[in-house]
mmCIF file of C-alpha atoms and ligand atoms in Angstrom:
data_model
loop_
_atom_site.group_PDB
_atom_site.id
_atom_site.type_symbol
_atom_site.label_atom_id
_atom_site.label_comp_id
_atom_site.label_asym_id
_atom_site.label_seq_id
_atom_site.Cartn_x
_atom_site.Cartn_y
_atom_site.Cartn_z
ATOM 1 C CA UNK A 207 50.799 -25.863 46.117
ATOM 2 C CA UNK A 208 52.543 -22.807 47.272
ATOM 3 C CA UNK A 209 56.038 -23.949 48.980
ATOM 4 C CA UNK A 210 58.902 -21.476 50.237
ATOM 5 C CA UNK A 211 62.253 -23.002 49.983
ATOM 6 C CA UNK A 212 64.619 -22.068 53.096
ATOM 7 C CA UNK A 213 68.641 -23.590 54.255
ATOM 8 C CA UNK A 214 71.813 -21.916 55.184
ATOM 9 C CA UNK A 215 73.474 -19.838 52.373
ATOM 10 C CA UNK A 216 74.536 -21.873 49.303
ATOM 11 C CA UNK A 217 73.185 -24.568 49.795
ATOM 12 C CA UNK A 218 71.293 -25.034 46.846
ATOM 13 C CA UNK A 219 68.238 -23.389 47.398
ATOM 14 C CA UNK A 220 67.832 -21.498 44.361
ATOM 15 C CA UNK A 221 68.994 -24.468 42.348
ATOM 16 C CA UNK A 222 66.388 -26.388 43.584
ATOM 17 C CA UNK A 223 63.292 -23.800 43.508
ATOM 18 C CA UNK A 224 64.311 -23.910 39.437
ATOM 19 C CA UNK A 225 64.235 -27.682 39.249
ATOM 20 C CA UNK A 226 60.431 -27.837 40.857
ATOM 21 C CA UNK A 227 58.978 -24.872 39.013
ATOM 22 C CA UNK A 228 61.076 -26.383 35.386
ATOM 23 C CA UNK A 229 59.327 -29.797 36.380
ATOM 24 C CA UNK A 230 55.989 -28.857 37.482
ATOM 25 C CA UNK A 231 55.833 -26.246 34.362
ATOM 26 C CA UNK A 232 56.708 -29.429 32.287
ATOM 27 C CA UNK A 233 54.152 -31.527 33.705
ATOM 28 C CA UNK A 234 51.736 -28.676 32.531
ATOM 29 C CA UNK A 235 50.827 -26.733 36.068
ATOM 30 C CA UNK A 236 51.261 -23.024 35.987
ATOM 31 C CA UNK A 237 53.787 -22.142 38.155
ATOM 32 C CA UNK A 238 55.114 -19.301 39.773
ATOM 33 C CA UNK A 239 58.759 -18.611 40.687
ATOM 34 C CA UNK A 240 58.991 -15.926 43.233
ATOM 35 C CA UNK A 241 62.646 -14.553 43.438
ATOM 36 C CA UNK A 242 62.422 -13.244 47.028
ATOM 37 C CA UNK A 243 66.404 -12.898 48.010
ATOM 38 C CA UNK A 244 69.444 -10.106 47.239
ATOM 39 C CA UNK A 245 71.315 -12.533 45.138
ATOM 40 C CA UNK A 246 68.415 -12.117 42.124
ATOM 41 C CA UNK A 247 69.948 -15.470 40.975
ATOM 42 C CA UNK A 248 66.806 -17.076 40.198
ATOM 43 C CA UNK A 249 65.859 -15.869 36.897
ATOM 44 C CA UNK A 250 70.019 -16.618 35.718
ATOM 45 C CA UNK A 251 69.290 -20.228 37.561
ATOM 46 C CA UNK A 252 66.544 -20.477 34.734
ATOM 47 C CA UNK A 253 68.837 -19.571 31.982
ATOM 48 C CA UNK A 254 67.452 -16.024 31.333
ATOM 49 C CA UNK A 255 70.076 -13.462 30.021
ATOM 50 C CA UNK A 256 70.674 -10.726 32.373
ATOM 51 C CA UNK A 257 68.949 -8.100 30.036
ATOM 52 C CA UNK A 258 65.970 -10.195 30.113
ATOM 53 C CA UNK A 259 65.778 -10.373 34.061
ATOM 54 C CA UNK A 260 63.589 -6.939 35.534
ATOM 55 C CA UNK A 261 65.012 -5.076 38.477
ATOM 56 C CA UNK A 262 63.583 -5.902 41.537
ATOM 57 C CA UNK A 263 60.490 -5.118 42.672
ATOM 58 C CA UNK A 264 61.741 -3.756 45.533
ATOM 59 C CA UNK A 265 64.130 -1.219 43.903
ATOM 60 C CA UNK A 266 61.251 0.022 42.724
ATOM 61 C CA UNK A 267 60.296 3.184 44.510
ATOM 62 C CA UNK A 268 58.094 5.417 42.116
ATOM 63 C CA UNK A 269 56.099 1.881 42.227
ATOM 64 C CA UNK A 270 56.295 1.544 46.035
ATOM 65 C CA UNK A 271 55.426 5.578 47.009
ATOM 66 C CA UNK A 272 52.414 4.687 44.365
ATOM 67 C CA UNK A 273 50.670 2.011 45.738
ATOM 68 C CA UNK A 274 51.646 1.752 49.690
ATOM 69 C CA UNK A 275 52.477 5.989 50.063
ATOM 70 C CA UNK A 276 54.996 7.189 52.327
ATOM 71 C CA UNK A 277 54.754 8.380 56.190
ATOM 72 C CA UNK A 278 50.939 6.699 56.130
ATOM 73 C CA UNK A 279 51.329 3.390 54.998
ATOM 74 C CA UNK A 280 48.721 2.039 53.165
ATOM 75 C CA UNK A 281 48.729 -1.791 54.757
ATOM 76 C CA UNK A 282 46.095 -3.182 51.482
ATOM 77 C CA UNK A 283 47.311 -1.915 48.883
ATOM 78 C CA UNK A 284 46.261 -2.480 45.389
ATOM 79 C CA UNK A 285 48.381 -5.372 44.066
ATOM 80 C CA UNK A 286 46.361 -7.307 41.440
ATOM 81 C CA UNK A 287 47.699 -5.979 38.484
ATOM 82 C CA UNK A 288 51.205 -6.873 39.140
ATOM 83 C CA UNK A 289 51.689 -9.893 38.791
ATOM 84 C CA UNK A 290 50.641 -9.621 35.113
ATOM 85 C CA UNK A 291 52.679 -6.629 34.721
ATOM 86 C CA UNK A 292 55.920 -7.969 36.296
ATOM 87 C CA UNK A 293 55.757 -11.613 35.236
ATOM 88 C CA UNK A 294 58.639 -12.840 32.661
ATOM 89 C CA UNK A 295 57.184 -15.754 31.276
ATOM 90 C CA UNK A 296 58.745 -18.771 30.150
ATOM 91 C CA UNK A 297 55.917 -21.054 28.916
ATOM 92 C CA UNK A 298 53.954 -22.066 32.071
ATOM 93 C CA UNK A 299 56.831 -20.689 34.761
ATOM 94 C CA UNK A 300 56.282 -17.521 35.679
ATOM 95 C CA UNK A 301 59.182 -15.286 37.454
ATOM 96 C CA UNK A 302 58.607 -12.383 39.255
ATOM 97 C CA UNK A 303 61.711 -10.700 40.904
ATOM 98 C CA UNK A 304 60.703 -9.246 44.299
ATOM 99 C CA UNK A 305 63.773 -8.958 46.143
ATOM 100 C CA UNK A 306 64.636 -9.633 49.498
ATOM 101 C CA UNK A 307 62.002 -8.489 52.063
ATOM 102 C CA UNK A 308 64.579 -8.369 54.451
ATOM 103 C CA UNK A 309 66.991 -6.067 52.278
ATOM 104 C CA UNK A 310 64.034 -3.731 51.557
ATOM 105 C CA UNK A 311 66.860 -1.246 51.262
ATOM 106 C CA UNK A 312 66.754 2.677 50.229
ATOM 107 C CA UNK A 313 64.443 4.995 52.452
ATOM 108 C CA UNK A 314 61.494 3.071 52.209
ATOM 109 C CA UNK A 315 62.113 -0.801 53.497
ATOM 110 C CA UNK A 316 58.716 -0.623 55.760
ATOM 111 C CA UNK A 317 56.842 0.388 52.269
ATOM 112 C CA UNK A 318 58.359 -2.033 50.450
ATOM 113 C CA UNK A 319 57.760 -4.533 52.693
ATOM 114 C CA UNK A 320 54.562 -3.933 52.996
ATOM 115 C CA UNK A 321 54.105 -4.036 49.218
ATOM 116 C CA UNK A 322 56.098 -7.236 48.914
ATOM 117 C CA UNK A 323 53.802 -8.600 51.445
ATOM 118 C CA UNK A 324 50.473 -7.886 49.793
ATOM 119 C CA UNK A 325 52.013 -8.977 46.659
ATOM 120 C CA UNK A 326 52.648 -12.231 47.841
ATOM 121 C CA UNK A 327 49.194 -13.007 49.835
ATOM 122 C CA UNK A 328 47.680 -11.933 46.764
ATOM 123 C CA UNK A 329 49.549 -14.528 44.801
ATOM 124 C CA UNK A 330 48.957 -17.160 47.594
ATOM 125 C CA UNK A 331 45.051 -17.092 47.213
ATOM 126 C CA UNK A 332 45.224 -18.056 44.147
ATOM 127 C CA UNK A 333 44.551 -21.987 44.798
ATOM 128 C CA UNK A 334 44.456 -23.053 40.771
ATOM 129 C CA UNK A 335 48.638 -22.042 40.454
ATOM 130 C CA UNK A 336 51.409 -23.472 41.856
ATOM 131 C CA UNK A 337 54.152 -21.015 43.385
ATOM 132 C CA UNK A 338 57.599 -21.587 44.753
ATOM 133 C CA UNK A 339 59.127 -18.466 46.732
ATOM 134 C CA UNK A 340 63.367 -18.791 47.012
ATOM 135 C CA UNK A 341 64.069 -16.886 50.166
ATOM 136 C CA UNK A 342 67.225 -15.485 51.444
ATOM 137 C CA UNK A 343 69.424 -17.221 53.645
ATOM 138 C CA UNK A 344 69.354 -17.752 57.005
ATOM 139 C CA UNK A 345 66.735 -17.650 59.303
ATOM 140 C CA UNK A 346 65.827 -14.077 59.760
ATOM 141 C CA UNK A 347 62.984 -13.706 57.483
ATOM 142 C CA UNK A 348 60.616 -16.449 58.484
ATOM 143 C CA UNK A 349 60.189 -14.196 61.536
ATOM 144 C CA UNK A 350 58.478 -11.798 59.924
ATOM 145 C CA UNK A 351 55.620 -13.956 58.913
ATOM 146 C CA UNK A 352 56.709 -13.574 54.919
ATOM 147 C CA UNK A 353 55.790 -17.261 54.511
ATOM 148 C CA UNK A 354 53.053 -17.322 56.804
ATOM 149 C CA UNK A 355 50.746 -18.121 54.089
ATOM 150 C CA UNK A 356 52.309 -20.998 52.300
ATOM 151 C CA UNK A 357 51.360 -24.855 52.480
ATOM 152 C CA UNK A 358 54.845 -26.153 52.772
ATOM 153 C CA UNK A 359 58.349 -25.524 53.422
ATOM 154 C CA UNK A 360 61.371 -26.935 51.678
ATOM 155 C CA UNK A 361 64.164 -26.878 53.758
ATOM 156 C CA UNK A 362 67.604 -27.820 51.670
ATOM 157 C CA UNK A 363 70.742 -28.605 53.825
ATOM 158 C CA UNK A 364 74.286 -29.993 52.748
ATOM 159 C CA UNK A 365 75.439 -32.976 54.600
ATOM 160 C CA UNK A 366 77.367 -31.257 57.533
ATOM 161 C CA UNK A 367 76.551 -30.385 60.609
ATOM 162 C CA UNK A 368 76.405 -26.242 60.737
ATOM 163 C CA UNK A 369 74.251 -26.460 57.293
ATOM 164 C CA UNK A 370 71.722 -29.786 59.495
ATOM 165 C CA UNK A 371 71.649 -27.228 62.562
ATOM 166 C CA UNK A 372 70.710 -23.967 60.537
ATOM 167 C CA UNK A 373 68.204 -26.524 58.652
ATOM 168 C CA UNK A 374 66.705 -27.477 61.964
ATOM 169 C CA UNK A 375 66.470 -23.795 63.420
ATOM 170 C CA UNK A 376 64.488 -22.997 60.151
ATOM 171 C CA UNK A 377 62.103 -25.922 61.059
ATOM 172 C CA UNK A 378 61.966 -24.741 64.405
ATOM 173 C CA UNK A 379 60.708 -21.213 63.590
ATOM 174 C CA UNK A 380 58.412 -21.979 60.671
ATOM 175 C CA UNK A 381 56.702 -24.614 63.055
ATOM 176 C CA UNK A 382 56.379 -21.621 65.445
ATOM 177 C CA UNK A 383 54.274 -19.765 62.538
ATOM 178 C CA UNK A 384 52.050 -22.699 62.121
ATOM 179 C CA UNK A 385 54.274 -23.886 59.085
ATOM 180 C CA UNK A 386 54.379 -27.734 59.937
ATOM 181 C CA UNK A 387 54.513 -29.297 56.621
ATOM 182 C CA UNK A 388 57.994 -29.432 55.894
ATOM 183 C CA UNK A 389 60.267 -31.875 54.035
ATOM 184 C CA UNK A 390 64.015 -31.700 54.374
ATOM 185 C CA UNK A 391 66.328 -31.996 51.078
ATOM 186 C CA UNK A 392 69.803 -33.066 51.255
ATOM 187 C CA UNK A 393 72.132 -31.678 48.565
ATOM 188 C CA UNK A 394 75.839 -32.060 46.859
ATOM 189 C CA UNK A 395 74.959 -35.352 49.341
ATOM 190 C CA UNK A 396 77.090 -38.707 48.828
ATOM 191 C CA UNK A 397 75.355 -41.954 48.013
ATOM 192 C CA UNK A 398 74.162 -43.461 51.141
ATOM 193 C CA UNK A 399 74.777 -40.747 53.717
ATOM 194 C CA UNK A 400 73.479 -40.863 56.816
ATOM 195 C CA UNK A 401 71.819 -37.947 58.677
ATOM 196 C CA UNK A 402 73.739 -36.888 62.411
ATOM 197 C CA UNK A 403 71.202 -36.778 64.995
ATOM 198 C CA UNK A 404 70.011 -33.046 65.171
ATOM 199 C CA UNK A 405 66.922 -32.656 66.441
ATOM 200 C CA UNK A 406 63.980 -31.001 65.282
ATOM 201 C CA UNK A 407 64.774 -31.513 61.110
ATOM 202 C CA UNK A 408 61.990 -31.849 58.846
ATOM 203 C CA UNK A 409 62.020 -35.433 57.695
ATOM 204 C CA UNK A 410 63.767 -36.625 54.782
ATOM 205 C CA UNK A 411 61.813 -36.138 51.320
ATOM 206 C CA UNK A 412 65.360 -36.170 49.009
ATOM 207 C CA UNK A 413 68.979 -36.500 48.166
ATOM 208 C CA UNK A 414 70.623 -34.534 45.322
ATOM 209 C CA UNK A 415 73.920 -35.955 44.974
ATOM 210 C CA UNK A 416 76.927 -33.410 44.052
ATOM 211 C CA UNK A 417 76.482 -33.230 40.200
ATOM 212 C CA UNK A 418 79.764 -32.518 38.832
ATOM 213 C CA UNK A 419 78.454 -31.652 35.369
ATOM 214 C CA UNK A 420 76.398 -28.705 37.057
ATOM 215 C CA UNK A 421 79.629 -27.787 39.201
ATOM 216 C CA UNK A 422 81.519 -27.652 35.845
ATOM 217 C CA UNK A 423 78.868 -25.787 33.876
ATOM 218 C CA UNK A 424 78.620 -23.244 36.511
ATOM 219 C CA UNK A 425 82.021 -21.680 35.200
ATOM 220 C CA UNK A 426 80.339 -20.619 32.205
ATOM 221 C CA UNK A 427 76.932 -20.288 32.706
ATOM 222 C CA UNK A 428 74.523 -19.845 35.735
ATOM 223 C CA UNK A 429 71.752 -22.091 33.794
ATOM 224 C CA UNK A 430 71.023 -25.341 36.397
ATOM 225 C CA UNK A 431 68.235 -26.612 34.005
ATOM 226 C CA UNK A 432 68.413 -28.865 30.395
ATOM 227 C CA UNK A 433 71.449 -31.324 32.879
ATOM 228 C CA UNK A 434 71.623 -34.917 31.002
ATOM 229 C CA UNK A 435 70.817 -36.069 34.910
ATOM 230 C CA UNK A 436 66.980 -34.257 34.483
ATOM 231 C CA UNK A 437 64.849 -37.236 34.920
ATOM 232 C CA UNK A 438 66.999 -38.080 38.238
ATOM 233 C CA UNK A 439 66.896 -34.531 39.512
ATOM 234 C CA UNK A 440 62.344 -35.159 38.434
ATOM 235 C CA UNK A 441 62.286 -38.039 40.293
ATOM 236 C CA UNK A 442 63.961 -36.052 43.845
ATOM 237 C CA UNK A 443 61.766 -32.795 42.717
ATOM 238 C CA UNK A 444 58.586 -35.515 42.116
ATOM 239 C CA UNK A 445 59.719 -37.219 45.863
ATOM 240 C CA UNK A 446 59.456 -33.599 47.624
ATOM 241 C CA UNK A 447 55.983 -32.490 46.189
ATOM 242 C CA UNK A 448 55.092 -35.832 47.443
ATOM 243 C CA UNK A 449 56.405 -35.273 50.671
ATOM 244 C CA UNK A 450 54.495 -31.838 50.708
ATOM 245 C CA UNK A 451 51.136 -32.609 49.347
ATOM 246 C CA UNK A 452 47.951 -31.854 51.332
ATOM 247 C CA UNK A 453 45.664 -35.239 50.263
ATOM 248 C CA UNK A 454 42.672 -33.148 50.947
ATOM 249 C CA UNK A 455 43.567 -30.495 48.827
ATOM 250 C CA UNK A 456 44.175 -33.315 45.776
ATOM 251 C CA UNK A 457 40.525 -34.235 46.742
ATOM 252 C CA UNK A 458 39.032 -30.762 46.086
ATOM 253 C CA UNK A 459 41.127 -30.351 43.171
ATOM 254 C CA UNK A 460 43.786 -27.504 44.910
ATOM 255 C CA UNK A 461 46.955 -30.232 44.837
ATOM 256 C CA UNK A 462 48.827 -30.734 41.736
ATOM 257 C CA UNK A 463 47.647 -33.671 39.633
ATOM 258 C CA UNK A 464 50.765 -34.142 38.033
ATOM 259 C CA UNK A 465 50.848 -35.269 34.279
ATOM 260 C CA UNK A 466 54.338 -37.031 33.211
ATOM 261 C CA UNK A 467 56.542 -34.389 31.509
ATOM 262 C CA UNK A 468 56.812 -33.974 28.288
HETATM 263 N N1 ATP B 37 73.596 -30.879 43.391
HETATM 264 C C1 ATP B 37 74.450 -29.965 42.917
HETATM 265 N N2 ATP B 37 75.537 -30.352 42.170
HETATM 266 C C2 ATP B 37 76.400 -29.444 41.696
HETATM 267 N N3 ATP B 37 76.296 -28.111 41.878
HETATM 268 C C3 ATP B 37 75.247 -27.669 42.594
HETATM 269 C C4 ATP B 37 74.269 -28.562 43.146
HETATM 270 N N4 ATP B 37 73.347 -27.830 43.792
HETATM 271 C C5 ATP B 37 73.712 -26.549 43.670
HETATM 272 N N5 ATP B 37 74.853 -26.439 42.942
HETATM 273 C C6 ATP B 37 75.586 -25.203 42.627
HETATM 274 O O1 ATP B 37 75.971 -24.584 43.843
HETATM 275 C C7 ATP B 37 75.913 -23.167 43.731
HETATM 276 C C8 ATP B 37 75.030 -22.607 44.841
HETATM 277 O O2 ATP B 37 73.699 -23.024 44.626
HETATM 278 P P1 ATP B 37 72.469 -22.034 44.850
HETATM 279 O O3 ATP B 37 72.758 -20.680 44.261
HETATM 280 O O4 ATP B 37 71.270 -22.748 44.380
HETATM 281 O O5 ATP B 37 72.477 -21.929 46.430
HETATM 282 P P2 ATP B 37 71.580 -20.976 47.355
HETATM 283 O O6 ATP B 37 71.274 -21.747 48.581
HETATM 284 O O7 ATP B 37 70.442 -20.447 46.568
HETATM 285 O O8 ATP B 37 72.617 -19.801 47.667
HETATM 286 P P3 ATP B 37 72.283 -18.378 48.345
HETATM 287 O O9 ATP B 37 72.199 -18.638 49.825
HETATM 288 O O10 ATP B 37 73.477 -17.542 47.972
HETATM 289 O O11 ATP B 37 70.999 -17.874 47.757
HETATM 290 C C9 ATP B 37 75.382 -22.867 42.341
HETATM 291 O O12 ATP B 37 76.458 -22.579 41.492
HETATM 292 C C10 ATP B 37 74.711 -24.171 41.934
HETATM 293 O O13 ATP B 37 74.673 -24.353 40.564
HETATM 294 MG MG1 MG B 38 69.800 -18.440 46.235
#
């Protein structure tokens, strides 16, 4: 499956992009992480040490000028290698560090978009793979038709009402683009909470409650994998591929058939 996963700043997104790709990866799929915001958090999320994490792909202008040229833009431009040639790979997760498509900054954002683009349709026709994309915050983005191509659409919201109303404005827009699978996560959310009545969120797939173990690890490391709650934090990760899978992709073999982890 190829799913983008969208919410309000902080909210978890990141967090939660590394616990699907760490559990699909463990039930044997080859996945794809696809860093796609400023914060380049998702490789740290992952427990990768900073020298181990490439610069963005979008930082990358020798790259950019190369394959997409500058004043003519070369729309198709030849992407296959990179994957390969960007990938850090961490058993069967793959991360490649794009960068925000929206922060394509320096004096070529329209090249760089337009590389980041092809980069990521070529990644997304790729049915055998599984690929999770951690955008940037906000709303902004899914405007530009960045996620056009992807089956599904994660939106993760705290359990308040600004983080529920930017949660349902995503939904909104990414319906707009044809994006109408879409599965609502709840995070740092309290046993039992009920949702306000906002309409126009995704329906519920999961609750994450606030795990205070994470909150005190984060003070000395960025790592949100290997926490003693993992086959809890499965089972939500397990309930939101659920949520998102296309039954007629399972039948022709393009779903995930999802082995138990090891
Ligand atoms: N369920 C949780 N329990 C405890 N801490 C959590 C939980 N979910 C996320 N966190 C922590 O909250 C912080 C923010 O999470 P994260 O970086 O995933 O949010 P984000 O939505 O990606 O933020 P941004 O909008 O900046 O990209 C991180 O330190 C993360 O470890
Ligand atoms: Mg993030």
């Amino acid at each position: 499956m190829k799913l983008a996963v969208a919410g309000k700043g902080g909210v978890g997104k990141t967090t939660l992009a590394a616990w699907i790709g760490d559990y699909l990866a463990r039930c044997g799929r080859e996945t794809w992480l696809v860093d796609a915001d400023t914060a380049l958090s998702l490789g740290s999320a992952l427990g990768l040490a900073p020298q181990n994490i490439p610069p963005p792909l979008v930082l990358d202008e020798t790259l950019i000028r190369e394959r997409v040229g500058s004043g003519f833009i070369n729309l198709s431009p030849e992407v296959a290698d990179l994957p390969e040639r960007l990938r850090v790979r961490l058993g069967n997760l793959s991360l490649l560090v794009m960068g925000s498509v929206a922060g394509a900054g320096g004096g070529c954002a329209c090249e760089a978009n337009a590389l980041l683009k092809a980069l990521l349709a070529h990644l997304l026709l790729d049915r055998t793979q599984d690929l999770i994309v951690d955008l940037e915050a906000g709303v902004e983005h899914l405007g530009r038709g960045t996620v056009a191509d992807v089956d599904g659409l994660i939106v993760v919201a705290e359990p308040s009402w600004r983080s529920l109303a930017v949660a349902a404005q995503i939904a909104g827009l990414a319906a707009e683009l044809g994006l109408v699978r879409q599965a609502l996560v709840l995070n740092r959310a309290p046993q039992g909470t009920t949702l306000p009545d906002i309409p126009g969120l995704p329906p519920l797939a999961a609750s994450f409650p606030l795990f205070s173990s994470l909150s005190e690890r984060q003070l000395t490391s960025p790592s949100v994998l290997q926490l003693s709650q993992r086959d809890s934090i499965d089972q939500g990760c397990r309930a939101v591929l659920n949520a998102l899978a296309d039954p007629a992709a399972c039948d022709a073999g393009g779903g995930p058939e999802l082995q138990p982890p090891r």
